[in-house]
mmCIF file of C-alpha atoms and ligand atoms in Angstrom:
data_model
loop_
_atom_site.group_PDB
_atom_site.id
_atom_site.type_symbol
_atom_site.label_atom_id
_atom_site.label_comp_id
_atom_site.label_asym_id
_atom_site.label_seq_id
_atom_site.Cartn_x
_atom_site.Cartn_y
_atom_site.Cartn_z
ATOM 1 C CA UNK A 1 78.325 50.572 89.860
ATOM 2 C CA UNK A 2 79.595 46.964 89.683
ATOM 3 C CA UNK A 3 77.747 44.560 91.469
ATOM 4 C CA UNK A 4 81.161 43.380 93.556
ATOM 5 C CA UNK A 5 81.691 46.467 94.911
ATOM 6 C CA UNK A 6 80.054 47.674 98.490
ATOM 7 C CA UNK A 7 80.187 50.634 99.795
ATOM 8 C CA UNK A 8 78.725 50.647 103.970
ATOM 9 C CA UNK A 9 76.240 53.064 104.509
ATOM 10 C CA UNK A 10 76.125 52.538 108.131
ATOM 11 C CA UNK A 11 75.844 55.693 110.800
ATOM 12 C CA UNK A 12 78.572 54.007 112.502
ATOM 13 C CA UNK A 13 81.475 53.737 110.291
ATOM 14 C CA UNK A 14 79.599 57.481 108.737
ATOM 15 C CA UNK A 15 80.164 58.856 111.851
ATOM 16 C CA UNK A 16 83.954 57.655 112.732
ATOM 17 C CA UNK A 17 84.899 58.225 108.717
ATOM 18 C CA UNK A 18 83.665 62.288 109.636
ATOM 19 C CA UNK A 19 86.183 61.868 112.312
ATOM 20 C CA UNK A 20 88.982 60.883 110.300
ATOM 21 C CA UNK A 21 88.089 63.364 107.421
ATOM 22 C CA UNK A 22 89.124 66.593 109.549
ATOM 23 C CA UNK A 23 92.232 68.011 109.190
ATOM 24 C CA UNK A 24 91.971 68.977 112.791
ATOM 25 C CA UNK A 25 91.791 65.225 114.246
ATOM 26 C CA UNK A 26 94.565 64.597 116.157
ATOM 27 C CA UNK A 27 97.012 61.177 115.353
ATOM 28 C CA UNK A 28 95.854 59.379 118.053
ATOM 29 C CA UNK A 29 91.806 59.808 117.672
ATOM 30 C CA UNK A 30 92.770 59.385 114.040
ATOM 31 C CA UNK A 31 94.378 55.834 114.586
ATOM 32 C CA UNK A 32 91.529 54.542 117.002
ATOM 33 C CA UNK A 33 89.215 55.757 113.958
ATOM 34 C CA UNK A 34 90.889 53.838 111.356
ATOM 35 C CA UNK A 35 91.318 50.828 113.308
ATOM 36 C CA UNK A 36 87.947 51.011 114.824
ATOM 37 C CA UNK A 37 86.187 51.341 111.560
ATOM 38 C CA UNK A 38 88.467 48.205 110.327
ATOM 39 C CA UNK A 39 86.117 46.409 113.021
ATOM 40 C CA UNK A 40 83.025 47.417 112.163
ATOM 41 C CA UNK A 41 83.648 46.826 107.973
ATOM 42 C CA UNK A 42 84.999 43.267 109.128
ATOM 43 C CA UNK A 43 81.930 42.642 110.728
ATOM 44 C CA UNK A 44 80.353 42.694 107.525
ATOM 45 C CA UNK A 45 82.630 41.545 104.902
ATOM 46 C CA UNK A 46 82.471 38.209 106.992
ATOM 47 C CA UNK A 47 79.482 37.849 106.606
ATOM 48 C CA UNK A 48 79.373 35.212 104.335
ATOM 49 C CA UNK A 49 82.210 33.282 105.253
ATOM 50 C CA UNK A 50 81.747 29.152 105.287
ATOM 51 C CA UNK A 51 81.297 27.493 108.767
ATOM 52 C CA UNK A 52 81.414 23.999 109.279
ATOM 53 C CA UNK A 53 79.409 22.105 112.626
ATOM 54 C CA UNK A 54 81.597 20.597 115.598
ATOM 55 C CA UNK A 55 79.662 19.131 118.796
ATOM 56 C CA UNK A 56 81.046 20.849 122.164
ATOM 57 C CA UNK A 57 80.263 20.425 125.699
ATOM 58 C CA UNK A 58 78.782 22.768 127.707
ATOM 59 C CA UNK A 59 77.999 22.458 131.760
ATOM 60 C CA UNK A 60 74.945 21.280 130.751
ATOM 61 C CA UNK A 61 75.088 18.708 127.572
ATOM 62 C CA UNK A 62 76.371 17.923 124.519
ATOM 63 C CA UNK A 63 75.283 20.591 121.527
ATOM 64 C CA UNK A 64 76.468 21.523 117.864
ATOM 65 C CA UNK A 65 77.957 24.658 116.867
ATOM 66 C CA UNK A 66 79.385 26.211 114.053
ATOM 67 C CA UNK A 67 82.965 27.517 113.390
ATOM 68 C CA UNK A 68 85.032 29.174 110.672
ATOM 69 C CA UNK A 69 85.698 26.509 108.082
ATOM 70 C CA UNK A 70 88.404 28.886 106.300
ATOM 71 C CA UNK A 71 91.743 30.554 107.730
ATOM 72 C CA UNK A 72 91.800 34.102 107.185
ATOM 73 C CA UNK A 73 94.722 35.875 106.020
ATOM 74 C CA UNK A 74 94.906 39.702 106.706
ATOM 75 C CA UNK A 75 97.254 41.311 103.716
ATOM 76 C CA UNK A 76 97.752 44.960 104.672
ATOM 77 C CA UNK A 77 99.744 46.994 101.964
ATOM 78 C CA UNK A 78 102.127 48.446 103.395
ATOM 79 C CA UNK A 79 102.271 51.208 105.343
ATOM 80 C CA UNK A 80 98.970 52.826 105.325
ATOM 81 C CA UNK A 81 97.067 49.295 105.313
ATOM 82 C CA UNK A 82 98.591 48.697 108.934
ATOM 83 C CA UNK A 83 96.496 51.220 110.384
ATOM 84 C CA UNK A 84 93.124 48.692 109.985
ATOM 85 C CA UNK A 85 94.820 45.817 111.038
ATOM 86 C CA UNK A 86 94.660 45.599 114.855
ATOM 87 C CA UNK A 87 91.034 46.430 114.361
ATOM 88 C CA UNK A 88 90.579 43.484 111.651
ATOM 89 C CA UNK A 89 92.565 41.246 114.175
ATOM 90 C CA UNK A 90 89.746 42.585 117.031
ATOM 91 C CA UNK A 91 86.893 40.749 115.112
ATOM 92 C CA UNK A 92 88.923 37.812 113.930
ATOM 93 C CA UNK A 93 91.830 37.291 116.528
ATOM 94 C CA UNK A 94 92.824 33.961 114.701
ATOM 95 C CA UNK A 95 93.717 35.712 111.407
ATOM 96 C CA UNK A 96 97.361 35.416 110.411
ATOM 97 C CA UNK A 97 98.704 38.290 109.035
ATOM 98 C CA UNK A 98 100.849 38.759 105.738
ATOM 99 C CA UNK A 99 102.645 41.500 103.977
ATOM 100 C CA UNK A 100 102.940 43.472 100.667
ATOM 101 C CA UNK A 101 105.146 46.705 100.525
ATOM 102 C CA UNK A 102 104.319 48.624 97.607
ATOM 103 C CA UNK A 103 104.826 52.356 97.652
ATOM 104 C CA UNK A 104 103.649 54.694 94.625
ATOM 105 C CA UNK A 105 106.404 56.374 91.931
ATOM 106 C CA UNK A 106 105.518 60.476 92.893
ATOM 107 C CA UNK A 107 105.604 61.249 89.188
ATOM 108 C CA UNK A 108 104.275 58.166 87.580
ATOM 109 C CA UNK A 109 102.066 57.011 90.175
ATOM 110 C CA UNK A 110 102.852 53.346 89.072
ATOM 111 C CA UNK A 111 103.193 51.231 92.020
ATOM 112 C CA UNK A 112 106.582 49.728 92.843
ATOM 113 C CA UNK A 113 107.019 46.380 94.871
ATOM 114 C CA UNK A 114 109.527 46.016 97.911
ATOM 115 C CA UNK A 115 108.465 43.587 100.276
ATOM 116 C CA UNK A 116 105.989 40.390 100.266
ATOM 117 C CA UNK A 117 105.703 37.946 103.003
ATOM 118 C CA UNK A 118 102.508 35.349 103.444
ATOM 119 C CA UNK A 119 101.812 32.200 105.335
ATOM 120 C CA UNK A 120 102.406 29.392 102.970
ATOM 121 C CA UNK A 121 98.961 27.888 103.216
ATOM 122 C CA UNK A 122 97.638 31.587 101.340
ATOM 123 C CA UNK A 123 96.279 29.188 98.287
ATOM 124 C CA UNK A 124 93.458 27.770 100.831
ATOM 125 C CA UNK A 125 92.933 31.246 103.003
ATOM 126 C CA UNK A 126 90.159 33.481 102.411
ATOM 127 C CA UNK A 127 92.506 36.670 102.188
ATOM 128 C CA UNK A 128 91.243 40.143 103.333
ATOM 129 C CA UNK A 129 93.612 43.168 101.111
ATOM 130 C CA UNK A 130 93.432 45.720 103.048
ATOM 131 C CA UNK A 131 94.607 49.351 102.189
ATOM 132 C CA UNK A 132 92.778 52.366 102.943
ATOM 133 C CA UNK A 133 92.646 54.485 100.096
ATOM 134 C CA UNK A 134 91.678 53.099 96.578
ATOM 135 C CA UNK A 135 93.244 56.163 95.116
ATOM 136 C CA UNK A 136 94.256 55.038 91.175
ATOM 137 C CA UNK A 137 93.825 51.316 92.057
ATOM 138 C CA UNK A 138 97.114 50.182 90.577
ATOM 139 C CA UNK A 139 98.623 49.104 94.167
ATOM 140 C CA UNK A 140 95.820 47.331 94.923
ATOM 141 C CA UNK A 141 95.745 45.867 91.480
ATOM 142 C CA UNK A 142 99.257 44.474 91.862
ATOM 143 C CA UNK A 143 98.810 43.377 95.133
ATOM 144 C CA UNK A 144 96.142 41.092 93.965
ATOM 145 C CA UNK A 145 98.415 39.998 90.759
ATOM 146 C CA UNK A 146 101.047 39.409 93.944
ATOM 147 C CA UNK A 147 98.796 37.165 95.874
ATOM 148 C CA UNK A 148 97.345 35.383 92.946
ATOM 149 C CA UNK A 149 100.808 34.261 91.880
ATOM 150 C CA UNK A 150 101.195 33.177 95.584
ATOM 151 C CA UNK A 151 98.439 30.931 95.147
ATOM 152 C CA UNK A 152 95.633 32.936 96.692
ATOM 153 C CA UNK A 153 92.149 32.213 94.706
ATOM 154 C CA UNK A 154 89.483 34.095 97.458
ATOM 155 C CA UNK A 155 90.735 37.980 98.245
ATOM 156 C CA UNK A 156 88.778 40.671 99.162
ATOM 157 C CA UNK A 157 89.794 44.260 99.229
ATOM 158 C CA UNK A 158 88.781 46.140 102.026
ATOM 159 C CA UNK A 159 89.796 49.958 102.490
ATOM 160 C CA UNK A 160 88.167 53.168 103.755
ATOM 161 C CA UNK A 161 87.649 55.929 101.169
ATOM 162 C CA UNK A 162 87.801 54.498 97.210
ATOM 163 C CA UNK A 163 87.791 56.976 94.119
ATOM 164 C CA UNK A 164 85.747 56.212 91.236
ATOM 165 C CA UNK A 165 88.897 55.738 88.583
ATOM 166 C CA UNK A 166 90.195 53.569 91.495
ATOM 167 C CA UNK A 167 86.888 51.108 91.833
ATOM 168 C CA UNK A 168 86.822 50.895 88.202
ATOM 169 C CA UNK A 169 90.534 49.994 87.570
ATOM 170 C CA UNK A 170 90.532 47.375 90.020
ATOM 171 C CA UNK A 171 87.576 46.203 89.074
ATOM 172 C CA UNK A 172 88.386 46.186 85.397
ATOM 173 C CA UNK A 173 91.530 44.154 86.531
ATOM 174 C CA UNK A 174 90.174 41.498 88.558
ATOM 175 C CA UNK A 175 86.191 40.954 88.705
ATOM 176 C CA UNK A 176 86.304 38.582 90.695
ATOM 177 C CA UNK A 177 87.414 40.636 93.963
ATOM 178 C CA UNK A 178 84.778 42.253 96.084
ATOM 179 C CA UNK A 179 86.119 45.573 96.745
ATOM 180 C CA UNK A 180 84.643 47.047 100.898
ATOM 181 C CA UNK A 181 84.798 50.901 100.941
ATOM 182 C CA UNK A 182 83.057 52.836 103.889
ATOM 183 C CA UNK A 183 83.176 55.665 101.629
ATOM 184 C CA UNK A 184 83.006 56.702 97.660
ATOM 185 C CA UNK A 185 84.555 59.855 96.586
ATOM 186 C CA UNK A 186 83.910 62.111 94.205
ATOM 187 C CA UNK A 187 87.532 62.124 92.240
ATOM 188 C CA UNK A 188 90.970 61.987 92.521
ATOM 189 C CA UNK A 189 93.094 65.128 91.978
ATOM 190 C CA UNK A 190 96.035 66.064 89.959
ATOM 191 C CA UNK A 191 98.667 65.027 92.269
ATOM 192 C CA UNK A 192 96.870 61.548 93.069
ATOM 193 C CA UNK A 193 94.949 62.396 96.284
ATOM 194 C CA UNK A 194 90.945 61.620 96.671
ATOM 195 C CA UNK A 195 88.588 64.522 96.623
ATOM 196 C CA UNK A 196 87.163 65.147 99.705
ATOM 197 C CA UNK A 197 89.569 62.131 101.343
ATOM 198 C CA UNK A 198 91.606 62.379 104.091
ATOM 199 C CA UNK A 199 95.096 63.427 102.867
ATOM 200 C CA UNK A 200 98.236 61.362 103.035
ATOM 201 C CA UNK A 201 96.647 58.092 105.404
ATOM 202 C CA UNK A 202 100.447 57.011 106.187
ATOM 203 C CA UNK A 203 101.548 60.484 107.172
ATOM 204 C CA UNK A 204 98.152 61.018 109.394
ATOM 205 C CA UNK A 205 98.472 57.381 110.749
ATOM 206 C CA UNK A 206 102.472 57.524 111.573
ATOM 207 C CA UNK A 207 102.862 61.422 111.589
ATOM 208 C CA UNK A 208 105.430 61.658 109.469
ATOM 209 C CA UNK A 209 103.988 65.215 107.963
HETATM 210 N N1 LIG B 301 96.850 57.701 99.344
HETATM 211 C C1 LIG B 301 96.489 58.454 100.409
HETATM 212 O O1 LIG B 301 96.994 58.276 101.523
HETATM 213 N N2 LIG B 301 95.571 59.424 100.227
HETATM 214 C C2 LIG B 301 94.987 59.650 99.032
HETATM 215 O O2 LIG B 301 94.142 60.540 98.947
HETATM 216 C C3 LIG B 301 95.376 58.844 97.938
HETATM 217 C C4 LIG B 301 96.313 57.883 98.116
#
């Protein structure tokens, strides 16, 4: 496995992915899931971000503390990739929020690009991709190709449930992205879906099946 991608073994987000998993989950306990375990992977993926020192006040006296020395720019790919959003905007409220609508070709499975919107200062954000399923890895793939022509030079993917031809393509494409997965599945099947997944994430999220 390459060394930039991490996948969370953490009885948490375990626990909540189990949730999602079942077919017999209902939208609503399904969207709490998804956004909940957008929290918790957050949590971690920011781990490392920069912080610079500022001197504050408090009742008492004068002391240093640290705060985010980066903006944050939350990409979701559209439409699936809004379901982890309001839990990504939980753990860093201050995070602007762009957008990429890509949606895949049902026979070719090549991704096909309708929509991009980002703050204009993208080229100095740290930039968290977020979609939940890395199913063949060519939407994520573009979406980085997307934001690097917008300027972007730190993204991070961060989705739920990857496939193994999806972590490699990506990967393969653009090393330098750390790809966040609560989950790796065993293999994608003939129509595109991830074995064991979760089905269609849009349709589940927006229940539009
Ligand atoms: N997109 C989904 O929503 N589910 C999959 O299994 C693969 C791609």
């Amino acid at each position: 496995m390459n060394k930039n991608v991490f996948i969370f073994n953490h009885p948490l987000i375990d626990h909540k992915m189990t949730i999602i998993r079942n077919k017999e989950t209902n939208i609503k306990d399904f969207k709490e899931n998804v956004s909940e375990i957008g929290a918790l992977i957050t949590y971690e993926v920011t781990r490392g971000l920069k912080t610079k020192d500022v001197t504050v006040e408090t009742p008492i006296c004068k002391t240093v503390g640290k705060v985010l020395a980066q903006k944050i720019v939350i990409v979701p790919i559209l439409r699936a990739g809004l379901g982890m959003v309001d839990g990504i905007l939980q753990v860093i409220p201050t995070a602007r929020v762009g957008h990429i609508g890509l949606y895949r070709d049902e026979k070719t499975l090549e991704p096909i690009t309708y929509y991009q919107k980002f703050p204009k200062e993208i080229k100095d954000c740290t930039v968290l991709l977020v979609d939940p399923m890395l199913a063949t890895g060519k939407s994520a793939s573009r979406a980085v190709d997307i934001l690097k022509s917008a300027g972007a030079k730190n993204v991070c993917y961060i989705g739920l449930i990857g496939a193994p031809e999806g972590v490699e393509y990506l990967s393969s494409k653009h090393s330098d992205v750390p790809i966040y997965l609560a989950a790796l599945d065993t293999k994608l099947n003939e129509k595109g879906y991830i074995v064991p997944g979760l089905g269609d994430c849009g349709d589940r999220l927006f229940g539009t099946k």
